[in-house]
Amino acid sequence: MEFDLHKIKRRLKKTEPKPIDVAHKFSVFIPLIKVDGKTHLLYEKRAISLRNQPGEISFPGGRIEVGESPREAAIRETCEELLLKKNEIEIYSESDYLINPYSAIIYSFIGEIKKDFDKIKPSKDEVDEAFLVPLDFFFENKPKAYLNRLAYERAADFPYDLIPNGKNYKFKSGQEETLFYQYEDKIIWGFTAKITKNFIDKIK
């Protein structure tokens, strides 16, 4: 089958680059809020009834829907979870994104919630509790870090005979750093802690 180069060129012009092997896309909002003259980060404790990560601490956010941009998803999810209006959120900028070992990409956006914290009443279907951590805490306390090795279990029928050195091939091994912050009785860890530290490093 012969491919016309002009057709290939036209088709490629319509495509946008994206990460290979990413099956799931999520977007979170890193919300700043002023209380009594001090700047805080707002976090959620996810509802126990949720299927994914019940009871864990996260930023507002969730899965990006078809036809939706990461920014739109961050705003929509924040409004749904904290029962806010769009005009009560101001996005300052897009931050770095995280690609995790589980075929997912997590976009993040930094901004401000323009509503008094004591007037925020989260959706009970999604959020057990919203709470604040003073920004100063993260400048004064580094997270505890644990380095984990990622092991790959290859399929029983993996065709070692098709690669150089067969079973003795020197496969690369991966590693992942898991971070933990403890604020009072709250444990902020995993991807949420990693996104938090990345944000703090940006504004130091």
PDB file of C-alpha atoms in Angstrom:
ATOM      1  CA  MET A   1       0.000   0.000   0.000  1.00  0.00           C
ATOM      2  CA  GLU A   2       1.467   3.321  -1.079  1.00  0.00           C
ATOM      3  CA  PHE A   3       0.884   6.396   1.103  1.00  0.00           C
ATOM      4  CA  ASP A   4       0.728   9.824  -0.455  1.00  0.00           C
ATOM      5  CA  LEU A   5       3.174  12.150   1.331  1.00  0.00           C
ATOM      6  CA  HIS A   6       0.858  15.137   0.967  1.00  0.00           C
ATOM      7  CA  LYS A   7      -1.960  13.219   2.686  1.00  0.00           C
ATOM      8  CA  ILE A   8       0.357  12.209   5.521  1.00  0.00           C
ATOM      9  CA  LYS A   9       1.474  15.830   5.924  1.00  0.00           C
ATOM     10  CA  ARG A  10      -2.128  17.105   6.029  1.00  0.00           C
ATOM     11  CA  ARG A  11      -3.136  14.475   8.564  1.00  0.00           C
ATOM     12  CA  LEU A  12      -0.182  15.178  10.848  1.00  0.00           C
ATOM     13  CA  LYS A  13      -0.965  18.906  10.853  1.00  0.00           C
ATOM     14  CA  LYS A  14      -4.311  18.085  12.497  1.00  0.00           C
ATOM     15  CA  THR A  15      -2.777  16.122  15.361  1.00  0.00           C
ATOM     16  CA  GLU A  16      -1.436  17.346  18.698  1.00  0.00           C
ATOM     17  CA  PRO A  17       1.417  15.669  20.569  1.00  0.00           C
ATOM     18  CA  LYS A  18       0.394  13.655  23.610  1.00  0.00           C
ATOM     19  CA  PRO A  19       2.076  11.176  25.928  1.00  0.00           C
ATOM     20  CA  ILE A  20       2.152   7.594  24.693  1.00  0.00           C
ATOM     21  CA  ASP A  21       0.491   4.869  26.797  1.00  0.00           C
ATOM     22  CA  VAL A  22      -1.455   7.318  28.971  1.00  0.00           C
ATOM     23  CA  ALA A  23      -4.918   5.845  29.370  1.00  0.00           C
ATOM     24  CA  HIS A  24      -6.399   8.214  31.965  1.00  0.00           C
ATOM     25  CA  LYS A  25      -6.332  11.982  32.316  1.00  0.00           C
ATOM     26  CA  PHE A  26      -7.086  13.940  35.479  1.00  0.00           C
ATOM     27  CA  SER A  27      -6.904  17.573  36.499  1.00  0.00           C
ATOM     28  CA  VAL A  28      -6.645  19.162  39.944  1.00  0.00           C
ATOM     29  CA  PHE A  29      -6.895  22.657  41.356  1.00  0.00           C
ATOM     30  CA  ILE A  30      -4.322  23.876  43.904  1.00  0.00           C
ATOM     31  CA  PRO A  31      -6.526  26.359  45.791  1.00  0.00           C
ATOM     32  CA  LEU A  32      -5.164  29.271  47.791  1.00  0.00           C
ATOM     33  CA  ILE A  33      -7.491  31.004  50.219  1.00  0.00           C
ATOM     34  CA  LYS A  34      -6.972  33.905  52.607  1.00  0.00           C
ATOM     35  CA  VAL A  35      -8.194  33.528  56.206  1.00  0.00           C
ATOM     36  CA  ASP A  36      -7.508  36.120  58.918  1.00  0.00           C
ATOM     37  CA  GLY A  37      -4.865  37.729  56.739  1.00  0.00           C
ATOM     38  CA  LYS A  38      -2.925  34.488  56.223  1.00  0.00           C
ATOM     39  CA  THR A  39      -2.652  32.467  53.023  1.00  0.00           C
ATOM     40  CA  HIS A  40      -3.631  28.801  53.210  1.00  0.00           C
ATOM     41  CA  LEU A  41      -3.909  25.805  50.912  1.00  0.00           C
ATOM     42  CA  LEU A  42      -7.268  24.080  50.855  1.00  0.00           C
ATOM     43  CA  TYR A  43      -7.488  20.288  50.855  1.00  0.00           C
ATOM     44  CA  GLU A  44     -10.335  17.808  50.822  1.00  0.00           C
ATOM     45  CA  LYS A  45     -10.828  14.567  52.688  1.00  0.00           C
ATOM     46  CA  ARG A  46     -12.555  12.377  50.123  1.00  0.00           C
ATOM     47  CA  ALA A  47     -15.904  10.841  51.037  1.00  0.00           C
ATOM     48  CA  ILE A  48     -15.723   7.319  52.486  1.00  0.00           C
ATOM     49  CA  SER A  49     -18.461   6.257  50.041  1.00  0.00           C
ATOM     50  CA  LEU A  50     -16.284   6.926  46.968  1.00  0.00           C
ATOM     51  CA  ARG A  51     -14.988   3.942  44.990  1.00  0.00           C
ATOM     52  CA  ASN A  52     -11.524   5.389  44.400  1.00  0.00           C
ATOM     53  CA  GLN A  53      -9.305   6.488  47.293  1.00  0.00           C
ATOM     54  CA  PRO A  54     -12.076   6.821  49.902  1.00  0.00           C
ATOM     55  CA  GLY A  55     -11.093   8.844  52.955  1.00  0.00           C
ATOM     56  CA  GLU A  56      -7.816  10.062  51.469  1.00  0.00           C
ATOM     57  CA  ILE A  57      -6.683  13.666  51.287  1.00  0.00           C
ATOM     58  CA  SER A  58      -6.521  15.362  47.904  1.00  0.00           C
ATOM     59  CA  PHE A  59      -6.897  18.616  46.050  1.00  0.00           C
ATOM     60  CA  PRO A  60     -10.225  19.293  44.316  1.00  0.00           C
ATOM     61  CA  GLY A  61     -10.199  17.617  40.919  1.00  0.00           C
ATOM     62  CA  GLY A  62     -11.033  14.534  38.931  1.00  0.00           C
ATOM     63  CA  ARG A  63     -11.198  12.863  35.553  1.00  0.00           C
ATOM     64  CA  ILE A  64     -11.144  14.996  32.397  1.00  0.00           C
ATOM     65  CA  GLU A  65     -14.279  14.363  30.359  1.00  0.00           C
ATOM     66  CA  VAL A  66     -14.388  13.928  26.582  1.00  0.00           C
ATOM     67  CA  GLY A  67     -14.122  17.290  24.816  1.00  0.00           C
ATOM     68  CA  GLU A  68     -13.024  19.051  27.997  1.00  0.00           C
ATOM     69  CA  SER A  69      -9.708  20.830  28.522  1.00  0.00           C
ATOM     70  CA  PRO A  70      -7.650  20.194  31.687  1.00  0.00           C
ATOM     71  CA  ARG A  71      -8.418  23.744  32.845  1.00  0.00           C
ATOM     72  CA  GLU A  72     -12.158  23.279  32.347  1.00  0.00           C
ATOM     73  CA  ALA A  73     -12.039  19.975  34.226  1.00  0.00           C
ATOM     74  CA  ALA A  74     -10.216  21.523  37.199  1.00  0.00           C
ATOM     75  CA  ILE A  75     -12.813  24.297  37.451  1.00  0.00           C
ATOM     76  CA  ARG A  76     -15.796  21.970  36.974  1.00  0.00           C
ATOM     77  CA  GLU A  77     -14.610  19.439  39.522  1.00  0.00           C
ATOM     78  CA  THR A  78     -13.812  22.139  42.079  1.00  0.00           C
ATOM     79  CA  CYS A  79     -17.258  23.685  41.657  1.00  0.00           C
ATOM     80  CA  GLU A  80     -18.957  20.277  41.964  1.00  0.00           C
ATOM     81  CA  GLU A  81     -17.001  19.179  45.020  1.00  0.00           C
ATOM     82  CA  LEU A  82     -16.991  22.450  46.968  1.00  0.00           C
ATOM     83  CA  LEU A  83     -20.331  23.696  45.611  1.00  0.00           C
ATOM     84  CA  LEU A  84     -18.783  26.888  44.295  1.00  0.00           C
ATOM     85  CA  LYS A  85     -19.691  29.109  41.360  1.00  0.00           C
ATOM     86  CA  LYS A  86     -17.177  29.634  38.553  1.00  0.00           C
ATOM     87  CA  ASN A  87     -16.798  33.303  39.455  1.00  0.00           C
ATOM     88  CA  GLU A  88     -15.665  32.262  42.945  1.00  0.00           C
ATOM     89  CA  ILE A  89     -12.531  30.688  41.442  1.00  0.00           C
ATOM     90  CA  GLU A  90      -9.604  32.516  39.847  1.00  0.00           C
ATOM     91  CA  ILE A  91      -6.983  30.485  37.991  1.00  0.00           C
ATOM     92  CA  TYR A  92      -3.547  32.097  38.253  1.00  0.00           C
ATOM     93  CA  SER A  93      -1.682  29.690  35.998  1.00  0.00           C
ATOM     94  CA  GLU A  94      -1.254  26.142  34.857  1.00  0.00           C
ATOM     95  CA  SER A  95       1.367  24.302  36.877  1.00  0.00           C
ATOM     96  CA  ASP A  96       3.456  21.227  36.103  1.00  0.00           C
ATOM     97  CA  TYR A  97       1.779  17.950  35.251  1.00  0.00           C
ATOM     98  CA  LEU A  98       2.537  14.548  36.694  1.00  0.00           C
ATOM     99  CA  ILE A  99       2.680  11.265  34.813  1.00  0.00           C
ATOM    100  CA  ASN A 100       2.330   8.404  37.249  1.00  0.00           C
ATOM    101  CA  PRO A 101       3.343   4.748  36.823  1.00  0.00           C
ATOM    102  CA  TYR A 102      -0.301   3.720  36.400  1.00  0.00           C
ATOM    103  CA  SER A 103      -0.847   5.046  32.872  1.00  0.00           C
ATOM    104  CA  ALA A 104      -2.353   8.327  34.051  1.00  0.00           C
ATOM    105  CA  ILE A 105      -1.477  11.994  33.667  1.00  0.00           C
ATOM    106  CA  ILE A 106      -2.491  14.579  36.278  1.00  0.00           C
ATOM    107  CA  TYR A 107      -2.646  18.236  35.229  1.00  0.00           C
ATOM    108  CA  SER A 108      -2.625  20.942  37.900  1.00  0.00           C
ATOM    109  CA  PHE A 109      -3.730  24.565  38.089  1.00  0.00           C
ATOM    110  CA  ILE A 110      -2.899  27.154  40.733  1.00  0.00           C
ATOM    111  CA  GLY A 111      -5.373  29.781  41.826  1.00  0.00           C
ATOM    112  CA  GLU A 112      -7.550  31.375  44.441  1.00  0.00           C
ATOM    113  CA  ILE A 113     -10.925  30.658  45.981  1.00  0.00           C
ATOM    114  CA  LYS A 114     -12.751  33.966  46.423  1.00  0.00           C
ATOM    115  CA  LYS A 115     -15.225  32.879  49.060  1.00  0.00           C
ATOM    116  CA  ASP A 116     -14.996  32.903  52.839  1.00  0.00           C
ATOM    117  CA  PHE A 117     -13.871  29.489  54.003  1.00  0.00           C
ATOM    118  CA  ASP A 118     -16.575  29.255  56.678  1.00  0.00           C
ATOM    119  CA  LYS A 119     -19.196  29.663  53.943  1.00  0.00           C
ATOM    120  CA  ILE A 120     -17.895  26.752  51.855  1.00  0.00           C
ATOM    121  CA  LYS A 121     -20.155  23.723  52.285  1.00  0.00           C
ATOM    122  CA  PRO A 122     -18.725  20.807  50.257  1.00  0.00           C
ATOM    123  CA  SER A 123     -20.836  18.186  48.524  1.00  0.00           C
ATOM    124  CA  LYS A 124     -21.327  15.339  51.002  1.00  0.00           C
ATOM    125  CA  ASP A 125     -21.433  12.870  48.107  1.00  0.00           C
ATOM    126  CA  GLU A 126     -17.796  13.599  47.300  1.00  0.00           C
ATOM    127  CA  VAL A 127     -16.160  15.316  50.264  1.00  0.00           C
ATOM    128  CA  ASP A 128     -16.248  14.401  53.960  1.00  0.00           C
ATOM    129  CA  GLU A 129     -14.366  17.523  54.954  1.00  0.00           C
ATOM    130  CA  ALA A 130     -12.532  20.535  53.546  1.00  0.00           C
ATOM    131  CA  PHE A 131      -9.678  21.881  55.648  1.00  0.00           C
ATOM    132  CA  LEU A 132      -6.889  24.448  55.467  1.00  0.00           C
ATOM    133  CA  VAL A 133      -3.143  24.274  55.965  1.00  0.00           C
ATOM    134  CA  PRO A 134      -1.227  27.562  56.394  1.00  0.00           C
ATOM    135  CA  LEU A 135       1.242  28.109  53.569  1.00  0.00           C
ATOM    136  CA  ASP A 136       3.911  28.823  56.200  1.00  0.00           C
ATOM    137  CA  PHE A 137       3.710  25.192  57.314  1.00  0.00           C
ATOM    138  CA  PHE A 138       5.126  23.953  54.006  1.00  0.00           C
ATOM    139  CA  PHE A 139       7.976  26.480  54.066  1.00  0.00           C
ATOM    140  CA  GLU A 140       8.916  25.376  57.581  1.00  0.00           C
ATOM    141  CA  ASN A 141       8.429  21.626  57.161  1.00  0.00           C
ATOM    142  CA  LYS A 142       9.932  19.423  54.486  1.00  0.00           C
ATOM    143  CA  PRO A 143       8.036  16.256  53.600  1.00  0.00           C
ATOM    144  CA  LYS A 144       9.396  12.866  54.588  1.00  0.00           C
ATOM    145  CA  ALA A 145      10.500  11.015  51.476  1.00  0.00           C
ATOM    146  CA  TYR A 146      10.649   7.282  50.799  1.00  0.00           C
ATOM    147  CA  LEU A 147      12.246   5.881  47.663  1.00  0.00           C
ATOM    148  CA  ASN A 148      10.520   2.817  46.240  1.00  0.00           C
ATOM    149  CA  ARG A 149      11.731   0.506  43.492  1.00  0.00           C
ATOM    150  CA  LEU A 150       9.203  -0.345  40.805  1.00  0.00           C
ATOM    151  CA  ALA A 151       9.211  -3.998  39.816  1.00  0.00           C
ATOM    152  CA  TYR A 152       7.776  -5.263  36.531  1.00  0.00           C
ATOM    153  CA  GLU A 153       6.245  -8.699  36.262  1.00  0.00           C
ATOM    154  CA  ARG A 154       6.470  -9.813  32.663  1.00  0.00           C
ATOM    155  CA  ALA A 155       3.918 -12.068  31.025  1.00  0.00           C
ATOM    156  CA  ALA A 156       4.526 -15.811  31.247  1.00  0.00           C
ATOM    157  CA  ASP A 157       4.671 -15.982  27.465  1.00  0.00           C
ATOM    158  CA  PHE A 158       6.996 -12.978  27.051  1.00  0.00           C
ATOM    159  CA  PRO A 159       9.087 -13.693  23.893  1.00  0.00           C
ATOM    160  CA  TYR A 160      12.591 -13.576  25.379  1.00  0.00           C
ATOM    161  CA  ASP A 161      13.854 -15.404  22.309  1.00  0.00           C
ATOM    162  CA  LEU A 162      13.144 -12.295  20.211  1.00  0.00           C
ATOM    163  CA  ILE A 163      15.400  -9.924  22.177  1.00  0.00           C
ATOM    164  CA  PRO A 164      19.189  -9.802  22.628  1.00  0.00           C
ATOM    165  CA  ASN A 165      20.467 -11.971  25.514  1.00  0.00           C
ATOM    166  CA  GLY A 166      16.986 -13.400  26.134  1.00  0.00           C
ATOM    167  CA  LYS A 167      16.194 -13.709  29.846  1.00  0.00           C
ATOM    168  CA  ASN A 168      19.548 -12.107  30.633  1.00  0.00           C
ATOM    169  CA  TYR A 169      18.565  -8.856  28.901  1.00  0.00           C
ATOM    170  CA  LYS A 170      19.397  -5.903  31.153  1.00  0.00           C
ATOM    171  CA  PHE A 171      15.971  -4.351  31.640  1.00  0.00           C
ATOM    172  CA  LYS A 172      15.897  -0.910  33.229  1.00  0.00           C
ATOM    173  CA  SER A 173      14.402  -0.724  36.711  1.00  0.00           C
ATOM    174  CA  GLY A 174      12.303   2.225  37.829  1.00  0.00           C
ATOM    175  CA  GLN A 175      11.875   4.060  41.092  1.00  0.00           C
ATOM    176  CA  GLU A 176       9.336   6.391  42.606  1.00  0.00           C
ATOM    177  CA  GLU A 177       9.620   8.796  45.513  1.00  0.00           C
ATOM    178  CA  THR A 178       6.640   8.856  47.875  1.00  0.00           C
ATOM    179  CA  LEU A 179       6.245  11.973  50.022  1.00  0.00           C
ATOM    180  CA  PHE A 180       4.415  12.486  53.331  1.00  0.00           C
ATOM    181  CA  TYR A 181       3.401  15.679  55.131  1.00  0.00           C
ATOM    182  CA  GLN A 182       1.730  15.455  58.541  1.00  0.00           C
ATOM    183  CA  TYR A 183      -0.263  18.506  59.604  1.00  0.00           C
ATOM    184  CA  GLU A 184      -1.972  18.042  62.973  1.00  0.00           C
ATOM    185  CA  ASP A 185      -3.963  14.798  62.502  1.00  0.00           C
ATOM    186  CA  LYS A 186      -3.975  15.008  58.700  1.00  0.00           C
ATOM    187  CA  ILE A 187      -1.672  12.956  56.465  1.00  0.00           C
ATOM    188  CA  ILE A 188      -1.031  14.476  53.025  1.00  0.00           C
ATOM    189  CA  TRP A 189       0.829  11.935  50.953  1.00  0.00           C
ATOM    190  CA  GLY A 190       1.390  10.400  47.532  1.00  0.00           C
ATOM    191  CA  PHE A 191       0.627  12.397  44.412  1.00  0.00           C
ATOM    192  CA  THR A 192      -1.078  15.162  46.426  1.00  0.00           C
ATOM    193  CA  ALA A 193       2.063  15.655  48.515  1.00  0.00           C
ATOM    194  CA  LYS A 194       4.220  15.575  45.381  1.00  0.00           C
ATOM    195  CA  ILE A 195       2.083  18.238  43.667  1.00  0.00           C
ATOM    196  CA  THR A 196       2.135  20.297  46.879  1.00  0.00           C
ATOM    197  CA  LYS A 197       5.933  20.193  47.141  1.00  0.00           C
ATOM    198  CA  ASN A 198       6.299  21.077  43.462  1.00  0.00           C
ATOM    199  CA  PHE A 199       4.097  24.145  43.988  1.00  0.00           C
ATOM    200  CA  ILE A 200       5.995  25.204  47.131  1.00  0.00           C
ATOM    201  CA  ASP A 201       9.328  24.852  45.320  1.00  0.00           C
ATOM    202  CA  LYS A 202       7.998  27.111  42.552  1.00  0.00           C
ATOM    203  CA  ILE A 203       7.124  29.993  44.863  1.00  0.00           C
ATOM    204  CA  LYS A 204      10.046  29.802  47.312  1.00  0.00           C
TER     205      LYS A 204
END
